[in-house]
JSON list of C-alpha atoms in Angstrom, two decimals:
[
{"chain": "Y", "resi": 1, "resn": "UNK", "atom": "CA", "xyz": [0.00, 0.00, 0.00]},
{"chain": "Y", "resi": 2, "resn": "UNK", "atom": "CA", "xyz": [0.99, 3.60, -0.36]},
{"chain": "Y", "resi": 3, "resn": "UNK", "atom": "CA", "xyz": [0.30, 6.87, 1.38]},
{"chain": "Y", "resi": 4, "resn": "UNK", "atom": "CA", "xyz": [-1.14, 9.94, -0.29]},
{"chain": "Y", "resi": 5, "resn": "UNK", "atom": "CA", "xyz": [-0.02, 13.28, 1.17]},
{"chain": "Y", "resi": 6, "resn": "UNK", "atom": "CA", "xyz": [-1.91, 16.48, 0.32]},
{"chain": "Y", "resi": 7, "resn": "UNK", "atom": "CA", "xyz": [-0.45, 19.69, 1.72]},
{"chain": "Y", "resi": 8, "resn": "UNK", "atom": "CA", "xyz": [-1.86, 23.20, 1.63]},
{"chain": "Y", "resi": 9, "resn": "UNK", "atom": "CA", "xyz": [-0.35, 26.22, 3.36]},
{"chain": "Y", "resi": 10, "resn": "UNK", "atom": "CA", "xyz": [-2.05, 29.36, 4.58]},
{"chain": "Y", "resi": 11, "resn": "UNK", "atom": "CA", "xyz": [-0.58, 31.97, 6.94]},
{"chain": "Y", "resi": 12, "resn": "UNK", "atom": "CA", "xyz": [2.22, 29.78, 8.36]},
{"chain": "Y", "resi": 13, "resn": "UNK", "atom": "CA", "xyz": [-0.24, 26.90, 8.92]},
{"chain": "Y", "resi": 14, "resn": "UNK", "atom": "CA", "xyz": [0.07, 23.69, 6.95]},
{"chain": "Y", "resi": 15, "resn": "UNK", "atom": "CA", "xyz": [-3.03, 21.56, 6.41]},
{"chain": "Y", "resi": 16, "resn": "UNK", "atom": "CA", "xyz": [-2.06, 17.98, 5.65]},
{"chain": "Y", "resi": 17, "resn": "UNK", "atom": "CA", "xyz": [-4.46, 15.21, 4.58]},
{"chain": "Y", "resi": 18, "resn": "UNK", "atom": "CA", "xyz": [-3.12, 11.68, 4.70]},
{"chain": "Y", "resi": 19, "resn": "UNK", "atom": "CA", "xyz": [-4.71, 8.69, 3.00]},
{"chain": "Y", "resi": 20, "resn": "UNK", "atom": "CA", "xyz": [-3.53, 5.07, 3.02]},
{"chain": "Y", "resi": 21, "resn": "UNK", "atom": "CA", "xyz": [-1.03, 3.28, 5.22]},
{"chain": "Y", "resi": 22, "resn": "UNK", "atom": "CA", "xyz": [1.82, 4.71, 7.27]},
{"chain": "Y", "resi": 23, "resn": "UNK", "atom": "CA", "xyz": [4.44, 2.03, 7.74]},
{"chain": "Y", "resi": 24, "resn": "UNK", "atom": "CA", "xyz": [8.14, 1.31, 7.30]},
{"chain": "Y", "resi": 25, "resn": "UNK", "atom": "CA", "xyz": [7.79, 1.74, 3.51]},
{"chain": "Y", "resi": 26, "resn": "UNK", "atom": "CA", "xyz": [5.79, 4.98, 3.43]},
{"chain": "Y", "resi": 27, "resn": "UNK", "atom": "CA", "xyz": [7.12, 6.70, 6.57]},
{"chain": "Y", "resi": 28, "resn": "UNK", "atom": "CA", "xyz": [10.28, 8.17, 4.94]},
{"chain": "Y", "resi": 29, "resn": "UNK", "atom": "CA", "xyz": [8.18, 10.00, 2.33]},
{"chain": "Y", "resi": 30, "resn": "UNK", "atom": "CA", "xyz": [5.86, 11.34, 5.04]},
{"chain": "Y", "resi": 31, "resn": "UNK", "atom": "CA", "xyz": [8.74, 12.35, 7.29]},
{"chain": "Y", "resi": 32, "resn": "UNK", "atom": "CA", "xyz": [10.42, 14.27, 4.48]},
{"chain": "Y", "resi": 33, "resn": "UNK", "atom": "CA", "xyz": [7.26, 16.28, 3.71]},
{"chain": "Y", "resi": 34, "resn": "UNK", "atom": "CA", "xyz": [6.39, 17.03, 7.34]},
{"chain": "Y", "resi": 35, "resn": "UNK", "atom": "CA", "xyz": [9.93, 17.90, 8.46]},
{"chain": "Y", "resi": 36, "resn": "UNK", "atom": "CA", "xyz": [10.27, 20.32, 5.56]},
{"chain": "Y", "resi": 37, "resn": "UNK", "atom": "CA", "xyz": [7.14, 22.14, 6.77]},
{"chain": "Y", "resi": 38, "resn": "UNK", "atom": "CA", "xyz": [8.23, 21.97, 10.44]},
{"chain": "Y", "resi": 39, "resn": "UNK", "atom": "CA", "xyz": [11.50, 23.86, 9.86]},
{"chain": "Y", "resi": 40, "resn": "UNK", "atom": "CA", "xyz": [10.04, 27.35, 10.12]},
{"chain": "Y", "resi": 41, "resn": "UNK", "atom": "CA", "xyz": [9.57, 29.39, 13.29]},
{"chain": "Y", "resi": 42, "resn": "UNK", "atom": "CA", "xyz": [6.07, 29.24, 14.81]},
{"chain": "Y", "resi": 43, "resn": "UNK", "atom": "CA", "xyz": [4.68, 26.89, 12.18]},
{"chain": "Y", "resi": 44, "resn": "UNK", "atom": "CA", "xyz": [1.40, 25.10, 12.82]},
{"chain": "Y", "resi": 45, "resn": "UNK", "atom": "CA", "xyz": [0.66, 21.76, 11.19]},
{"chain": "Y", "resi": 46, "resn": "UNK", "atom": "CA", "xyz": [-2.86, 20.31, 11.20]},
{"chain": "Y", "resi": 47, "resn": "UNK", "atom": "CA", "xyz": [-2.87, 16.69, 10.08]},
{"chain": "Y", "resi": 48, "resn": "UNK", "atom": "CA", "xyz": [-6.09, 14.95, 9.02]},
{"chain": "Y", "resi": 49, "resn": "UNK", "atom": "CA", "xyz": [-5.71, 11.21, 9.65]},
{"chain": "Y", "resi": 50, "resn": "UNK", "atom": "CA", "xyz": [-9.29, 10.24, 8.72]},
{"chain": "Y", "resi": 51, "resn": "UNK", "atom": "CA", "xyz": [-8.07, 8.50, 5.55]},
{"chain": "Y", "resi": 52, "resn": "UNK", "atom": "CA", "xyz": [-5.35, 6.46, 7.30]},
{"chain": "Y", "resi": 53, "resn": "UNK", "atom": "CA", "xyz": [-6.35, 2.83, 7.69]},
{"chain": "Y", "resi": 54, "resn": "UNK", "atom": "CA", "xyz": [-3.10, 1.50, 9.15]},
{"chain": "Y", "resi": 55, "resn": "UNK", "atom": "CA", "xyz": [-0.10, 2.85, 11.04]},
{"chain": "Y", "resi": 56, "resn": "UNK", "atom": "CA", "xyz": [2.79, 1.03, 12.67]},
{"chain": "Y", "resi": 57, "resn": "UNK", "atom": "CA", "xyz": [5.47, 2.19, 15.10]},
{"chain": "Y", "resi": 58, "resn": "UNK", "atom": "CA", "xyz": [7.47, 3.73, 12.26]},
{"chain": "Y", "resi": 59, "resn": "UNK", "atom": "CA", "xyz": [4.57, 6.10, 11.63]},
{"chain": "Y", "resi": 60, "resn": "UNK", "atom": "CA", "xyz": [4.40, 6.98, 15.32]},
{"chain": "Y", "resi": 61, "resn": "UNK", "atom": "CA", "xyz": [8.12, 7.77, 15.17]},
{"chain": "Y", "resi": 62, "resn": "UNK", "atom": "CA", "xyz": [7.52, 10.23, 12.32]},
{"chain": "Y", "resi": 63, "resn": "UNK", "atom": "CA", "xyz": [4.91, 12.11, 14.36]},
{"chain": "Y", "resi": 64, "resn": "UNK", "atom": "CA", "xyz": [7.17, 12.18, 17.43]},
{"chain": "Y", "resi": 65, "resn": "UNK", "atom": "CA", "xyz": [10.05, 13.59, 15.36]},
{"chain": "Y", "resi": 66, "resn": "UNK", "atom": "CA", "xyz": [7.89, 16.25, 13.74]},
{"chain": "Y", "resi": 67, "resn": "UNK", "atom": "CA", "xyz": [6.36, 17.12, 17.12]},
{"chain": "Y", "resi": 68, "resn": "UNK", "atom": "CA", "xyz": [9.83, 17.64, 18.63]},
{"chain": "Y", "resi": 69, "resn": "UNK", "atom": "CA", "xyz": [10.99, 19.73, 15.67]},
{"chain": "Y", "resi": 70, "resn": "UNK", "atom": "CA", "xyz": [7.92, 21.96, 15.90]},
{"chain": "Y", "resi": 71, "resn": "UNK", "atom": "CA", "xyz": [8.28, 22.41, 19.66]},
{"chain": "Y", "resi": 72, "resn": "UNK", "atom": "CA", "xyz": [11.93, 23.41, 19.23]},
{"chain": "Y", "resi": 73, "resn": "UNK", "atom": "CA", "xyz": [10.78, 26.14, 16.80]},
{"chain": "Y", "resi": 74, "resn": "UNK", "atom": "CA", "xyz": [7.79, 27.33, 18.89]},
{"chain": "Y", "resi": 75, "resn": "UNK", "atom": "CA", "xyz": [5.39, 25.55, 16.56]},
{"chain": "Y", "resi": 76, "resn": "UNK", "atom": "CA", "xyz": [2.40, 23.30, 17.08]},
{"chain": "Y", "resi": 77, "resn": "UNK", "atom": "CA", "xyz": [0.96, 20.12, 15.60]},
{"chain": "Y", "resi": 78, "resn": "UNK", "atom": "CA", "xyz": [-2.65, 19.00, 15.77]},
{"chain": "Y", "resi": 79, "resn": "UNK", "atom": "CA", "xyz": [-3.82, 15.53, 14.73]},
{"chain": "Y", "resi": 80, "resn": "UNK", "atom": "CA", "xyz": [-7.45, 15.30, 13.65]},
{"chain": "Y", "resi": 81, "resn": "UNK", "atom": "CA", "xyz": [-9.89, 12.79, 12.20]},
{"chain": "Y", "resi": 82, "resn": "UNK", "atom": "CA", "xyz": [-8.29, 9.93, 14.07]},
{"chain": "Y", "resi": 83, "resn": "UNK", "atom": "CA", "xyz": [-10.07, 6.58, 13.85]},
{"chain": "Y", "resi": 84, "resn": "UNK", "atom": "CA", "xyz": [-10.74, 4.61, 17.01]},
{"chain": "Y", "resi": 85, "resn": "UNK", "atom": "CA", "xyz": [-7.93, 2.23, 16.11]},
{"chain": "Y", "resi": 86, "resn": "UNK", "atom": "CA", "xyz": [-5.38, 5.02, 15.66]},
{"chain": "Y", "resi": 87, "resn": "UNK", "atom": "CA", "xyz": [-6.60, 6.77, 18.80]},
{"chain": "Y", "resi": 88, "resn": "UNK", "atom": "CA", "xyz": [-5.97, 3.57, 20.74]},
{"chain": "Y", "resi": 89, "resn": "UNK", "atom": "CA", "xyz": [-2.43, 3.40, 19.36]},
{"chain": "Y", "resi": 90, "resn": "UNK", "atom": "CA", "xyz": [-1.70, 6.93, 20.57]},
{"chain": "Y", "resi": 91, "resn": "UNK", "atom": "CA", "xyz": [-3.37, 6.20, 23.94]},
{"chain": "Y", "resi": 92, "resn": "UNK", "atom": "CA", "xyz": [-1.37, 2.99, 24.54]},
{"chain": "Y", "resi": 93, "resn": "UNK", "atom": "CA", "xyz": [1.93, 4.71, 23.77]},
{"chain": "Y", "resi": 94, "resn": "UNK", "atom": "CA", "xyz": [1.13, 7.72, 25.95]},
{"chain": "Y", "resi": 95, "resn": "UNK", "atom": "CA", "xyz": [1.42, 10.10, 23.00]},
{"chain": "Y", "resi": 96, "resn": "UNK", "atom": "CA", "xyz": [-2.22, 11.15, 23.40]},
{"chain": "Y", "resi": 97, "resn": "UNK", "atom": "CA", "xyz": [-1.20, 12.79, 26.67]},
{"chain": "Y", "resi": 98, "resn": "UNK", "atom": "CA", "xyz": [1.39, 15.08, 25.06]},
{"chain": "Y", "resi": 99, "resn": "UNK", "atom": "CA", "xyz": [0.05, 15.68, 21.54]},
{"chain": "Y", "resi": 100, "resn": "UNK", "atom": "CA", "xyz": [-2.97, 17.75, 20.53]},
{"chain": "Y", "resi": 101, "resn": "UNK", "atom": "CA", "xyz": [-5.46, 15.18, 19.24]},
{"chain": "Y", "resi": 102, "resn": "UNK", "atom": "CA", "xyz": [-9.03, 15.71, 18.09]},
{"chain": "Y", "resi": 103, "resn": "UNK", "atom": "CA", "xyz": [-11.20, 13.00, 16.57]},
{"chain": "Y", "resi": 104, "resn": "UNK", "atom": "CA", "xyz": [-13.08, 15.58, 14.47]},
{"chain": "Y", "resi": 105, "resn": "UNK", "atom": "CA", "xyz": [-11.66, 16.81, 11.18]},
{"chain": "Y", "resi": 106, "resn": "UNK", "atom": "CA", "xyz": [-11.01, 20.56, 11.04]},
{"chain": "Y", "resi": 107, "resn": "UNK", "atom": "CA", "xyz": [-10.84, 22.73, 7.90]},
{"chain": "Y", "resi": 108, "resn": "UNK", "atom": "CA", "xyz": [-7.87, 22.55, 5.60]},
{"chain": "Y", "resi": 109, "resn": "UNK", "atom": "CA", "xyz": [-7.24, 20.33, 2.61]}
]
């Protein structure tokens, strides 16, 4: 499977819509796109995960890396549209306690 990454930018906020699977094969492509956006000062990234049907630990690692990069640059990341399965993954790992997660999809792409 593959991952589709749609990115739109408006006023230092990136709206990202992901569709497909995030795993060891697709994570490098996702990481490259997100880290490029996360480089700026005060950047906000809103990621719509409603189209993601599978994610493994490699995908979690991408989000942790982007989260750290954004925090270092006074930025913010919000994950939206998370399925129950993905929400459970973030809950189990404790990431739901530190990341801004909303099950509803918000504006954007």
